[in-house]
PDB file of C-alpha atoms in Angstrom:
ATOM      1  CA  UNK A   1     -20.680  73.082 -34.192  1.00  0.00           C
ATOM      2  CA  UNK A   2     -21.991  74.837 -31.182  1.00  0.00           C
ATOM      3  CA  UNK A   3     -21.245  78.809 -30.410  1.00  0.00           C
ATOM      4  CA  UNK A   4     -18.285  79.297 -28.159  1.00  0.00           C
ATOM      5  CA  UNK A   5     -17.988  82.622 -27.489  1.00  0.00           C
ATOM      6  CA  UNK A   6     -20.294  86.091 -29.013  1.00  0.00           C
ATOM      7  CA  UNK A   7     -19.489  89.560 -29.004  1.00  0.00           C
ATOM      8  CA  UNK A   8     -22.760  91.448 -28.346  1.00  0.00           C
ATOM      9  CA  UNK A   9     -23.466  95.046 -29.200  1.00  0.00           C
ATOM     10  CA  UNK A  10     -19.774  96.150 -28.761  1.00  0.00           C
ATOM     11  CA  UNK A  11     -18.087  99.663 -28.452  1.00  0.00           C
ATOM     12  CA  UNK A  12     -15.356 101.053 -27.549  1.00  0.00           C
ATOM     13  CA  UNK A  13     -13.956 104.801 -27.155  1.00  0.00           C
ATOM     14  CA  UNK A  14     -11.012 105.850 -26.015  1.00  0.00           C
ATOM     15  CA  UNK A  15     -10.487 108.594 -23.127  1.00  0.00           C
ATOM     16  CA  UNK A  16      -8.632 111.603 -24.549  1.00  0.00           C
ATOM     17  CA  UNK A  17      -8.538 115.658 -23.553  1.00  0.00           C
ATOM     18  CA  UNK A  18     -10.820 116.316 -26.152  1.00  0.00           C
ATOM     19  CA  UNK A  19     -13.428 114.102 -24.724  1.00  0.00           C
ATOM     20  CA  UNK A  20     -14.015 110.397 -26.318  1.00  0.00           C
ATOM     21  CA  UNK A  21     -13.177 108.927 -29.045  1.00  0.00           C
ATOM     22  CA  UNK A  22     -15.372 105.862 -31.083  1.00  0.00           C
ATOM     23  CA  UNK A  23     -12.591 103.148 -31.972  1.00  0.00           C
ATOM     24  CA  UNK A  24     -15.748 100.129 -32.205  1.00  0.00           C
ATOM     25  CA  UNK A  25     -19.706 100.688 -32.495  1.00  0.00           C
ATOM     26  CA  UNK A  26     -22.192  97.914 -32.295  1.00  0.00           C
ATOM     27  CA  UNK A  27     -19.885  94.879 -32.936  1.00  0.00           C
ATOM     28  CA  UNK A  28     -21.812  91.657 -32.959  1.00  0.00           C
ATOM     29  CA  UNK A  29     -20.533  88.285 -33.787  1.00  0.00           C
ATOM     30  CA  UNK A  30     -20.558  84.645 -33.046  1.00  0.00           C
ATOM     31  CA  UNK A  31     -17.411  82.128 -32.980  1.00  0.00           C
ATOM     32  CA  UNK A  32     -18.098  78.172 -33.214  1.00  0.00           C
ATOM     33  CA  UNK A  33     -15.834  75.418 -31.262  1.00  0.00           C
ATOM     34  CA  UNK A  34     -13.181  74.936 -33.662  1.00  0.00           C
ATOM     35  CA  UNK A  35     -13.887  77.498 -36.236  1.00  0.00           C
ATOM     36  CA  UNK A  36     -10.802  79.682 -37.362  1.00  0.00           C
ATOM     37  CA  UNK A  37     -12.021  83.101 -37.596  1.00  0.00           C
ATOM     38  CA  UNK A  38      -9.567  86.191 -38.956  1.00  0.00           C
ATOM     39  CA  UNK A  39     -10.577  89.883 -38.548  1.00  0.00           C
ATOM     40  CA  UNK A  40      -9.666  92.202 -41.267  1.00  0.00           C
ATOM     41  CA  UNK A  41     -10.207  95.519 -42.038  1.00  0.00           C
ATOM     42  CA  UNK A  42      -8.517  99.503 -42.822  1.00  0.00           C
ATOM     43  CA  UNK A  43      -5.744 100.431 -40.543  1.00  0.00           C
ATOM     44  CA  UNK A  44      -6.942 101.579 -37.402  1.00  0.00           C
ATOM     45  CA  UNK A  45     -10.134  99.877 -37.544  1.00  0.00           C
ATOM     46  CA  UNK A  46      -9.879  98.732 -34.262  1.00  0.00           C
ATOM     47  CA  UNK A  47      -9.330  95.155 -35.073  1.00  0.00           C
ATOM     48  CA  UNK A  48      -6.400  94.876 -32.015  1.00  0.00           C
ATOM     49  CA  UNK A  49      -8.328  96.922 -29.907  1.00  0.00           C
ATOM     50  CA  UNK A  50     -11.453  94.102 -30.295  1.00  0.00           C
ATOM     51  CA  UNK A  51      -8.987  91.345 -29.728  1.00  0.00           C
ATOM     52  CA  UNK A  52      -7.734  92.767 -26.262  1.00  0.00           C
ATOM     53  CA  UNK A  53     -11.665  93.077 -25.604  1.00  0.00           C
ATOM     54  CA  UNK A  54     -11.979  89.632 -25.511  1.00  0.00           C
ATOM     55  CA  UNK A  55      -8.957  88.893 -24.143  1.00  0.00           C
ATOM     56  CA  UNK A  56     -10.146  90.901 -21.176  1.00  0.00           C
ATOM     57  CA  UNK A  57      -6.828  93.135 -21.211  1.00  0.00           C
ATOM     58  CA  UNK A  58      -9.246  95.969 -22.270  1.00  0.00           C
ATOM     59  CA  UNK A  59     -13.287  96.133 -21.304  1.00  0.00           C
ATOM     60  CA  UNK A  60     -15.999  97.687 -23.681  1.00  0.00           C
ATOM     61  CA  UNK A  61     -17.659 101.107 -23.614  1.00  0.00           C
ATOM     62  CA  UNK A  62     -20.885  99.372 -23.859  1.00  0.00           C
ATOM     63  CA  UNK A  63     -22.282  95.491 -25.407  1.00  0.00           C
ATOM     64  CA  UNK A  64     -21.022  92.275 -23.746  1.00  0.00           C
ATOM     65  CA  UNK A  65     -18.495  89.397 -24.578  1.00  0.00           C
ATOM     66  CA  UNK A  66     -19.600  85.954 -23.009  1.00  0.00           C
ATOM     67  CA  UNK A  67     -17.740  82.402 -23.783  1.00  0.00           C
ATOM     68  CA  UNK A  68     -19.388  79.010 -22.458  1.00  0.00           C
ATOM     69  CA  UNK A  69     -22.200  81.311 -21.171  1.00  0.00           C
ATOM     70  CA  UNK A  70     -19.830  83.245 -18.671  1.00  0.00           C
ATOM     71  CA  UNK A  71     -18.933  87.270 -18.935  1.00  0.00           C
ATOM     72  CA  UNK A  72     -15.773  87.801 -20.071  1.00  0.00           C
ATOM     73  CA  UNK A  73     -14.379  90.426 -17.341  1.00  0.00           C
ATOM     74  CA  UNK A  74     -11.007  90.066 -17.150  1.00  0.00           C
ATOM     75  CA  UNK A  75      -7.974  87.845 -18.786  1.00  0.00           C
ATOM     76  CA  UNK A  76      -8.225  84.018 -17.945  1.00  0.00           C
ATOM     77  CA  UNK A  77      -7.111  80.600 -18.919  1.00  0.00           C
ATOM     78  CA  UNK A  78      -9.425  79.847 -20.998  1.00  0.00           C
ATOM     79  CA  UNK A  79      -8.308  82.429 -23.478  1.00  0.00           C
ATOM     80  CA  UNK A  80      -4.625  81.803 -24.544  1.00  0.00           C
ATOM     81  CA  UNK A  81      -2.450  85.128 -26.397  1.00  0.00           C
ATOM     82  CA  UNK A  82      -0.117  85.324 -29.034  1.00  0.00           C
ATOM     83  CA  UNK A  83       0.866  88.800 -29.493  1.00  0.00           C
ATOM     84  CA  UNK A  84       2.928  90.377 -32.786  1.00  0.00           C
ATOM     85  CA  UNK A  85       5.853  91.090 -30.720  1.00  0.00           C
ATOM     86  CA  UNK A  86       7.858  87.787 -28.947  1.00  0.00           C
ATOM     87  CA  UNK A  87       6.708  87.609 -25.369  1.00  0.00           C
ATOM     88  CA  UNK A  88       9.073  84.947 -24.034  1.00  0.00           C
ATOM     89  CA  UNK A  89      10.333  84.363 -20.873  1.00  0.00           C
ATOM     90  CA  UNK A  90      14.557  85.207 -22.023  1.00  0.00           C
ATOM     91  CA  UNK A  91      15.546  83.538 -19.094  1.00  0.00           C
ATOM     92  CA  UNK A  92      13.894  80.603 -19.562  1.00  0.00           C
ATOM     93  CA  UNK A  93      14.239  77.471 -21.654  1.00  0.00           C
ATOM     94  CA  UNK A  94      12.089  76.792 -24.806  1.00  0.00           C
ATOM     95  CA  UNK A  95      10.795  73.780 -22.658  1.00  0.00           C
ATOM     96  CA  UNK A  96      10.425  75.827 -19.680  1.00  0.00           C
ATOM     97  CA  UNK A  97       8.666  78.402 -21.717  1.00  0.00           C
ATOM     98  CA  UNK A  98       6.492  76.066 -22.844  1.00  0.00           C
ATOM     99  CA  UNK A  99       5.550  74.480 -19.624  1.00  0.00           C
ATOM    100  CA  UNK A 100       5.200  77.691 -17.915  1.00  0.00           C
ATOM    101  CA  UNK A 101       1.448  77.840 -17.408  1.00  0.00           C
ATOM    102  CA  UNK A 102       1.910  74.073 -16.704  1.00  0.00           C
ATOM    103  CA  UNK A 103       3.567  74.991 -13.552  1.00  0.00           C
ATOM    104  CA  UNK A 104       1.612  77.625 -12.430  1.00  0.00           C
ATOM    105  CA  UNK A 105      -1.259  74.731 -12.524  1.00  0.00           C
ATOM    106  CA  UNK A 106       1.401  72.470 -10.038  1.00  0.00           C
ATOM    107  CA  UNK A 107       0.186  69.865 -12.955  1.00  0.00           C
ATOM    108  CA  UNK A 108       2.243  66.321 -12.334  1.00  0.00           C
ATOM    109  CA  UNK A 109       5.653  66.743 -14.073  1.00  0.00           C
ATOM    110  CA  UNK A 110       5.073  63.662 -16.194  1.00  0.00           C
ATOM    111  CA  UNK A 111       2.296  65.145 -18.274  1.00  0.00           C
ATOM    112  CA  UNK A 112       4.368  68.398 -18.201  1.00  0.00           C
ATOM    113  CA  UNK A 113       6.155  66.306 -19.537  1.00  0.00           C
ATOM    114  CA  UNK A 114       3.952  64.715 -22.443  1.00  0.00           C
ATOM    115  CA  UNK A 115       2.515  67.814 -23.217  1.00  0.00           C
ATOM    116  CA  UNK A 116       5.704  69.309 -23.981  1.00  0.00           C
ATOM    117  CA  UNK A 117       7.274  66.920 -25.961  1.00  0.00           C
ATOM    118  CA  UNK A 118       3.670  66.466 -27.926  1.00  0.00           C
ATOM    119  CA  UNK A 119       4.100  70.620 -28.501  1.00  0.00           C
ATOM    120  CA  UNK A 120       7.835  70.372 -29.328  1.00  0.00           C
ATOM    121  CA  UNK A 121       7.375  67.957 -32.058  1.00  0.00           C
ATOM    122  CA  UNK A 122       4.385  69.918 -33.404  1.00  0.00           C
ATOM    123  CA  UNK A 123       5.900  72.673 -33.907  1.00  0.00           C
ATOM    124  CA  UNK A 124       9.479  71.281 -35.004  1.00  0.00           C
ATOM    125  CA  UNK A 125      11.724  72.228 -32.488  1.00  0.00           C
ATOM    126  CA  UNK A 126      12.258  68.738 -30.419  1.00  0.00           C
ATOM    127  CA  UNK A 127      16.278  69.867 -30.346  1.00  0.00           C
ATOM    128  CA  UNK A 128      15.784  73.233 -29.083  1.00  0.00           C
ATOM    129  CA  UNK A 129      13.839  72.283 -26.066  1.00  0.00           C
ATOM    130  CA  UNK A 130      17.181  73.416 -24.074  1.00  0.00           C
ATOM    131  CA  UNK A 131      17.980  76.434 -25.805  1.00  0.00           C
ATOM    132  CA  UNK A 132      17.172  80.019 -24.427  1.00  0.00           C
ATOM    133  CA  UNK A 133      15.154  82.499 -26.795  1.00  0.00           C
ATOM    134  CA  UNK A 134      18.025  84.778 -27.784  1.00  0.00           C
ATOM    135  CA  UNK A 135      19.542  81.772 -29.610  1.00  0.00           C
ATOM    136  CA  UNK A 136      16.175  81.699 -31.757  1.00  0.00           C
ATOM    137  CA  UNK A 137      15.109  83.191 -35.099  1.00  0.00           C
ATOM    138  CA  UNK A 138      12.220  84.851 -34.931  1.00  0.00           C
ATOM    139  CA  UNK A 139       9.922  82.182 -36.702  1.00  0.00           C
ATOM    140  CA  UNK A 140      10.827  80.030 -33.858  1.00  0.00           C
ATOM    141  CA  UNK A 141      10.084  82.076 -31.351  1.00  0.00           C
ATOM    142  CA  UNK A 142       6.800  82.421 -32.800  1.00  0.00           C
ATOM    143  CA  UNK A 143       6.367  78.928 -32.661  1.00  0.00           C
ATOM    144  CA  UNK A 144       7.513  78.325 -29.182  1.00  0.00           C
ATOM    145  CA  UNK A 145       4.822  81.020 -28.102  1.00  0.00           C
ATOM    146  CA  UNK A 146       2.081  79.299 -30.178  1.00  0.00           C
ATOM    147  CA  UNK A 147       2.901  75.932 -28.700  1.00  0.00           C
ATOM    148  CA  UNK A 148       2.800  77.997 -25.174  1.00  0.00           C
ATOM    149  CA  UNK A 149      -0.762  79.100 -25.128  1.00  0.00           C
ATOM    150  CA  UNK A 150      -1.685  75.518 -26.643  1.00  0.00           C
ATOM    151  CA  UNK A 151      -0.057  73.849 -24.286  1.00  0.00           C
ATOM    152  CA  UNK A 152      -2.801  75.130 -21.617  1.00  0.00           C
ATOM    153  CA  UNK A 153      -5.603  73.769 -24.247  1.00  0.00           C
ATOM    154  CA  UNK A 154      -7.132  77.312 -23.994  1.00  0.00           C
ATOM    155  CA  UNK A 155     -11.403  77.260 -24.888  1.00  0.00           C
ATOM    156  CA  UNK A 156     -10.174  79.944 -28.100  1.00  0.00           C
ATOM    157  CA  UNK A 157      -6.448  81.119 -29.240  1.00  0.00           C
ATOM    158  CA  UNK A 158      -6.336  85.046 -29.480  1.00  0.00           C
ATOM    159  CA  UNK A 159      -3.336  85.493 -32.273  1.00  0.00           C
ATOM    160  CA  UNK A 160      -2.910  89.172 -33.181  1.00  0.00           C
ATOM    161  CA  UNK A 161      -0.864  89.571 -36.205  1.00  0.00           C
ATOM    162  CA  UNK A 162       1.623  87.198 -35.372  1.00  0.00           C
ATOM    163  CA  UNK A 163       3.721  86.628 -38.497  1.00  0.00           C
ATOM    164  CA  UNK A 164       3.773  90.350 -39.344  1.00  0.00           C
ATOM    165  CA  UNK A 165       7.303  91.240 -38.420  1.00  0.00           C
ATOM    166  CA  UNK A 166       8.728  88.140 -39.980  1.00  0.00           C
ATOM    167  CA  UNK A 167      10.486  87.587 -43.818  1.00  0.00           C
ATOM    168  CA  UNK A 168       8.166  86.447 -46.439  1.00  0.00           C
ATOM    169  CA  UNK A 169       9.807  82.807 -46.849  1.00  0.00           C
ATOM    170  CA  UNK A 170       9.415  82.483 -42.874  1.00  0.00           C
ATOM    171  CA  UNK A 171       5.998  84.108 -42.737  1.00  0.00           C
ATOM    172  CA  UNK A 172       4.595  81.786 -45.158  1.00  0.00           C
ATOM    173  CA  UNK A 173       6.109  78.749 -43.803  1.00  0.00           C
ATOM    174  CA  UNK A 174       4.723  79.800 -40.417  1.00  0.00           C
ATOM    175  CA  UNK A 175       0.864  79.953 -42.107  1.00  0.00           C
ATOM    176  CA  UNK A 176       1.325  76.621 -43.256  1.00  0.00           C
ATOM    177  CA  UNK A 177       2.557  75.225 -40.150  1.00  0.00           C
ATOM    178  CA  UNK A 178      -0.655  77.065 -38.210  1.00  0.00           C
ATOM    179  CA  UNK A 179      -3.153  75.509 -40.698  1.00  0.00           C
ATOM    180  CA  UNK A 180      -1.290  71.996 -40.047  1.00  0.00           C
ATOM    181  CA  UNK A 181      -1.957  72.686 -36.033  1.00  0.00           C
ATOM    182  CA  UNK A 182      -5.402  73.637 -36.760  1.00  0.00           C
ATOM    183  CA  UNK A 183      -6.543  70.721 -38.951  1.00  0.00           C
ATOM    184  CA  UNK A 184      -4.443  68.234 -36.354  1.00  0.00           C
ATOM    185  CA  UNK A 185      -5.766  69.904 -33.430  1.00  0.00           C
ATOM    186  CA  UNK A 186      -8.836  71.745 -33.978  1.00  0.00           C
ATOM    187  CA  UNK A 187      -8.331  74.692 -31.718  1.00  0.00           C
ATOM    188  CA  UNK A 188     -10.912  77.693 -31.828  1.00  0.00           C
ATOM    189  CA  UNK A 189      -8.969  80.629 -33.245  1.00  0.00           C
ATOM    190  CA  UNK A 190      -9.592  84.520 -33.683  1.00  0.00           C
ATOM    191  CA  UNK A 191      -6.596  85.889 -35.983  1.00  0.00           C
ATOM    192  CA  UNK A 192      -6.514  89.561 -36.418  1.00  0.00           C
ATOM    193  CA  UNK A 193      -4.086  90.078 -39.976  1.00  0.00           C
ATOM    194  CA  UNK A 194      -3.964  93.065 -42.165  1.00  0.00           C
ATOM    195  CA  UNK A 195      -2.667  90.534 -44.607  1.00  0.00           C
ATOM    196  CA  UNK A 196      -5.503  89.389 -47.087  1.00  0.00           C
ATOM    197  CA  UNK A 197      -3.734  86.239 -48.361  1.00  0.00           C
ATOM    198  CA  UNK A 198      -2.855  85.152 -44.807  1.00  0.00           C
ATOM    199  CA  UNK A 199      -6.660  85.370 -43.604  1.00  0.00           C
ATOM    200  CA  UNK A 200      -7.994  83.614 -46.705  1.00  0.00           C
ATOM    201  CA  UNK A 201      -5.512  80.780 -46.524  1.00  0.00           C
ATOM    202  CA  UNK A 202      -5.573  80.137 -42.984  1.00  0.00           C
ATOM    203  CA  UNK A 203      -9.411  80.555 -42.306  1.00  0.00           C
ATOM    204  CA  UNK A 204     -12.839  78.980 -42.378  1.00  0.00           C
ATOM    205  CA  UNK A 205     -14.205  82.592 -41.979  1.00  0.00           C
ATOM    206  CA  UNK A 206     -13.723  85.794 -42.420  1.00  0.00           C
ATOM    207  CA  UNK A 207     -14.638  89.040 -40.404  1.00  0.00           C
ATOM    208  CA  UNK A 208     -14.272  92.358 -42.579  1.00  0.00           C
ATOM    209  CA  UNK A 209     -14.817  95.257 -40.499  1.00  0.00           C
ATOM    210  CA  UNK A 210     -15.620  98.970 -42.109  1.00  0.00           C
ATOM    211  CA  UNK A 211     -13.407 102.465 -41.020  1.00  0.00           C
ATOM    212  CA  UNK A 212     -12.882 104.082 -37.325  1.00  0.00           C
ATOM    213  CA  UNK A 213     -15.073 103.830 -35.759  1.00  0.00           C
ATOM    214  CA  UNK A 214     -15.046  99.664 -36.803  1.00  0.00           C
ATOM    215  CA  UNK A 215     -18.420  97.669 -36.842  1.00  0.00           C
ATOM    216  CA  UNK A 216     -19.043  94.258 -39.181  1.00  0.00           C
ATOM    217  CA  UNK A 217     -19.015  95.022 -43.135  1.00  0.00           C
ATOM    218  CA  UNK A 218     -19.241  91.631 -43.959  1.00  0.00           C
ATOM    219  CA  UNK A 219     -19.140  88.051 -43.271  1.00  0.00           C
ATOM    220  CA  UNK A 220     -16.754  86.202 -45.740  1.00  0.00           C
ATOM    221  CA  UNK A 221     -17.311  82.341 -45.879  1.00  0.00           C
ATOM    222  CA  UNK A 222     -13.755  80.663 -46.965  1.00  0.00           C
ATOM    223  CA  UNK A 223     -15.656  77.687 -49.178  1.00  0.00           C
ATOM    224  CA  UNK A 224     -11.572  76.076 -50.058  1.00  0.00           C
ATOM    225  CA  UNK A 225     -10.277  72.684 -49.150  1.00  0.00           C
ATOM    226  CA  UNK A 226      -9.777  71.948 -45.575  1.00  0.00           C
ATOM    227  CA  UNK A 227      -6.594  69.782 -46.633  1.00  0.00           C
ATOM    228  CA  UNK A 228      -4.099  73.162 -47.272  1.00  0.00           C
ATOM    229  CA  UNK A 229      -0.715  73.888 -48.401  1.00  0.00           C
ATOM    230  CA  UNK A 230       0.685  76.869 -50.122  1.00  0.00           C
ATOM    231  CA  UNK A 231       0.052  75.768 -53.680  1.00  0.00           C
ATOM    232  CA  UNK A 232      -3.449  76.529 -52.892  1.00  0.00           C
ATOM    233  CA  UNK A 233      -2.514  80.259 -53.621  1.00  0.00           C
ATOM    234  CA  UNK A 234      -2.287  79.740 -56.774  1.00  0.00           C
ATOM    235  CA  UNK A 235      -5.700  78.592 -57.899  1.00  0.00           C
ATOM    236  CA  UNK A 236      -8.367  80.681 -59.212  1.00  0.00           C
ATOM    237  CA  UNK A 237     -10.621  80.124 -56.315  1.00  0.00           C
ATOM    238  CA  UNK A 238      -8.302  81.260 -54.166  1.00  0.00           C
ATOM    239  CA  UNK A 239      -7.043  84.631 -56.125  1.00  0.00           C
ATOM    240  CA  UNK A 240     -11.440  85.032 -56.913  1.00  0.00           C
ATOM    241  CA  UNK A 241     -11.562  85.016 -52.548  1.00  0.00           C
ATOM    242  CA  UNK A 242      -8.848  87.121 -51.917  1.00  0.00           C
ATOM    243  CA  UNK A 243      -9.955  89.717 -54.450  1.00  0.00           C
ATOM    244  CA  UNK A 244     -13.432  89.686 -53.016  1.00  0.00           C
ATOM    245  CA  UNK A 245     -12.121  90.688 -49.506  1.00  0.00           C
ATOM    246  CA  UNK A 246      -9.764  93.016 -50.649  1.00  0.00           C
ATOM    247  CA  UNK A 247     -12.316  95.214 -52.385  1.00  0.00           C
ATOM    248  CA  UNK A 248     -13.700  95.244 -49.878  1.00  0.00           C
ATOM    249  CA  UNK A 249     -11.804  97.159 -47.799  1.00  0.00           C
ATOM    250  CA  UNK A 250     -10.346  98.841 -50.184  1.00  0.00           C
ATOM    251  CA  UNK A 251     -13.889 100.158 -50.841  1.00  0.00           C
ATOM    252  CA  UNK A 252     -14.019 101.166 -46.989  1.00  0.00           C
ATOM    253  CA  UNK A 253     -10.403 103.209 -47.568  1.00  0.00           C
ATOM    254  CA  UNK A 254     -11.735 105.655 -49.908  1.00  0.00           C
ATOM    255  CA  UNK A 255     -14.469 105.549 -48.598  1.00  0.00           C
TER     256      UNK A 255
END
C-alpha cells in the first residue's frame, strides 16, 4: 500500500495569558491507502487536537501535514469528519443529509441517487431515508453521519470518538458495523478512541501517544483476522493486544 497522508515534525501550543502552552511536540507518522489507524493515549494527550490538525480546522505550531503530496492548509473534500457529537442538518432528511455534499458538487441527481441508496443500505436505514434526525436514536444518527462523509468518497475519514456517548449494546453494534464498512469498502481511516477494546477491534494499527505535551510512544501492529465480529473479543489474542496497549498508557498515567 502506498503512503496517503504523513504528519511531519508536529506541534502544537495553545495561546493562553500565561504565555504558550505544548499540547503536541514532534509528531511524526505515516497513514497507507486503506489502512485503519486509531490514536490512543492519557486524557488530554492531544489526540483531538491532532485530528483537527489534519482536518485543517486547526494549523500546527511548527512540522507539516501533506496528503497525495499537497499541504494540508485548511479543511477540504478530500478529508471527510465525523465528530463525537451529532452534526446533522435537523431540518433535513436522512437522505437529504446524506446527499448534502452531493449537492453542493451540482452532481446529476441520478447518482445522488445511487450513492444514496448504496449508503442507506450500508448502513441499515433504507426506511428512514424520509425521516428527520430528531426521530433518530443516537446510533443512527451516527450512522447517517458516517454514510455522509462516505458518500463524498473522501481520500481519509477523520472519526473522533464517535461511539463515545452511546450505550454499550449500541456502541458495540456500531464497531461492528464500521469494521463491516471498512472491509466492504476499504476507506482510509484515522479514529481517535480513549476506548482500548474499540481501537484494537476496529484497527490494522495502532498509534499510542505519551502525556501533555503528546508525541508517538509506540506503534502497535493489530496482527488479528481481517474477517471480524465481536466474538473476536473473546480470544486470547485479542485480550494479550488489548493488555499490551493498555499498559501502555497506563504506564504514561503515572508516569
Amino acid at each position: 500500500m502506498d503512503t496517503l497522508l504523513s504528519v511531519s515534525h508536529v506541534s502544537y501550543s495553545y495561546h493562553t495569558l500565561s504565555g504558550e502552552t505544548p499540547a503536541l511536540s514532534d509528531i511524526t507518522f505515516s497513514v497507507k491507502e486503506g489502512e485503519f489507524l486509531s490514536i490512543v493515549g492519557p486524557s488530554g494527550c492531544g489526540k483531538s487536537t491532532l485530528l483537527r490538525m489534519i482536518g485543517g480546522l486547526d494549523t500546527a505550531t511548527s512540522g507539516k501535514i501533506v496528503i497525495q503530496d499537497r499541504d494540508i492548509i485548511g479543511p477540504g473534500a478530500d478529508r471527510g469528519m465525523v465528530f463525537q457529537s451529532y452534526t446533522l442538518f435537523p431540518w433535513m432528511t436522512v437522505g437529504d443529509n446524506i446527499k448534502f455534499g452531493l449537492k453542493l458538487r451540482k452532481m446529476p441527481a441520478d447518482q445522488q441517487e445511487e450513492i444514496l441508496n448504496k449508503y442507506l443500505k450500508i448502513i441499515k436505514l433504507e426506511k428512514f431515508r424520509d425521516s428527520y434526525p430528531r426521530e433518530l436514536s443516537g446510533g443512527m444518527k451516527q450512522r447517517v453521519a458516517i454514510a455522509r462523509a462516505l458518500a463524498n468518497s473522501p481520500e481519509v475519514l477523520l472519526m473522533d470518538e464517535p461511539f463515545s456517548a452511546l450505550d454499550p449494546q449500541t456502541k458495540a453494534d456500531m464497531q461492528l458495523l464500521m469494521r463491516q464498512i471498512w472491509q466492504e469498502e476499504k476507506p482510509t481511516v484515522i479514529f481517535v478512541t480513549h476506548d482500548i477494546e474499540e481501537a484494537v477491534f476496529l484497527s490494522s494499527k495502532i498509534y499510542v501517544l505519551t502525556q501533555r505535551p503528546g508525541t508517538v510512544k509506540a506503534e502497535v501492529p493489530v496482527l488479528l483476522p481481517y474477517n471480524r465480529d465481536l466474538s473476536l473479543k473473546d480470544t486470547d489474542e485479542f485480550i494479550e493486544l488489548r493488555r499490551k496497549v493498555n499498559q501502555l498508557i497506563e504506564h504514561e498515567s503515572l508516569s
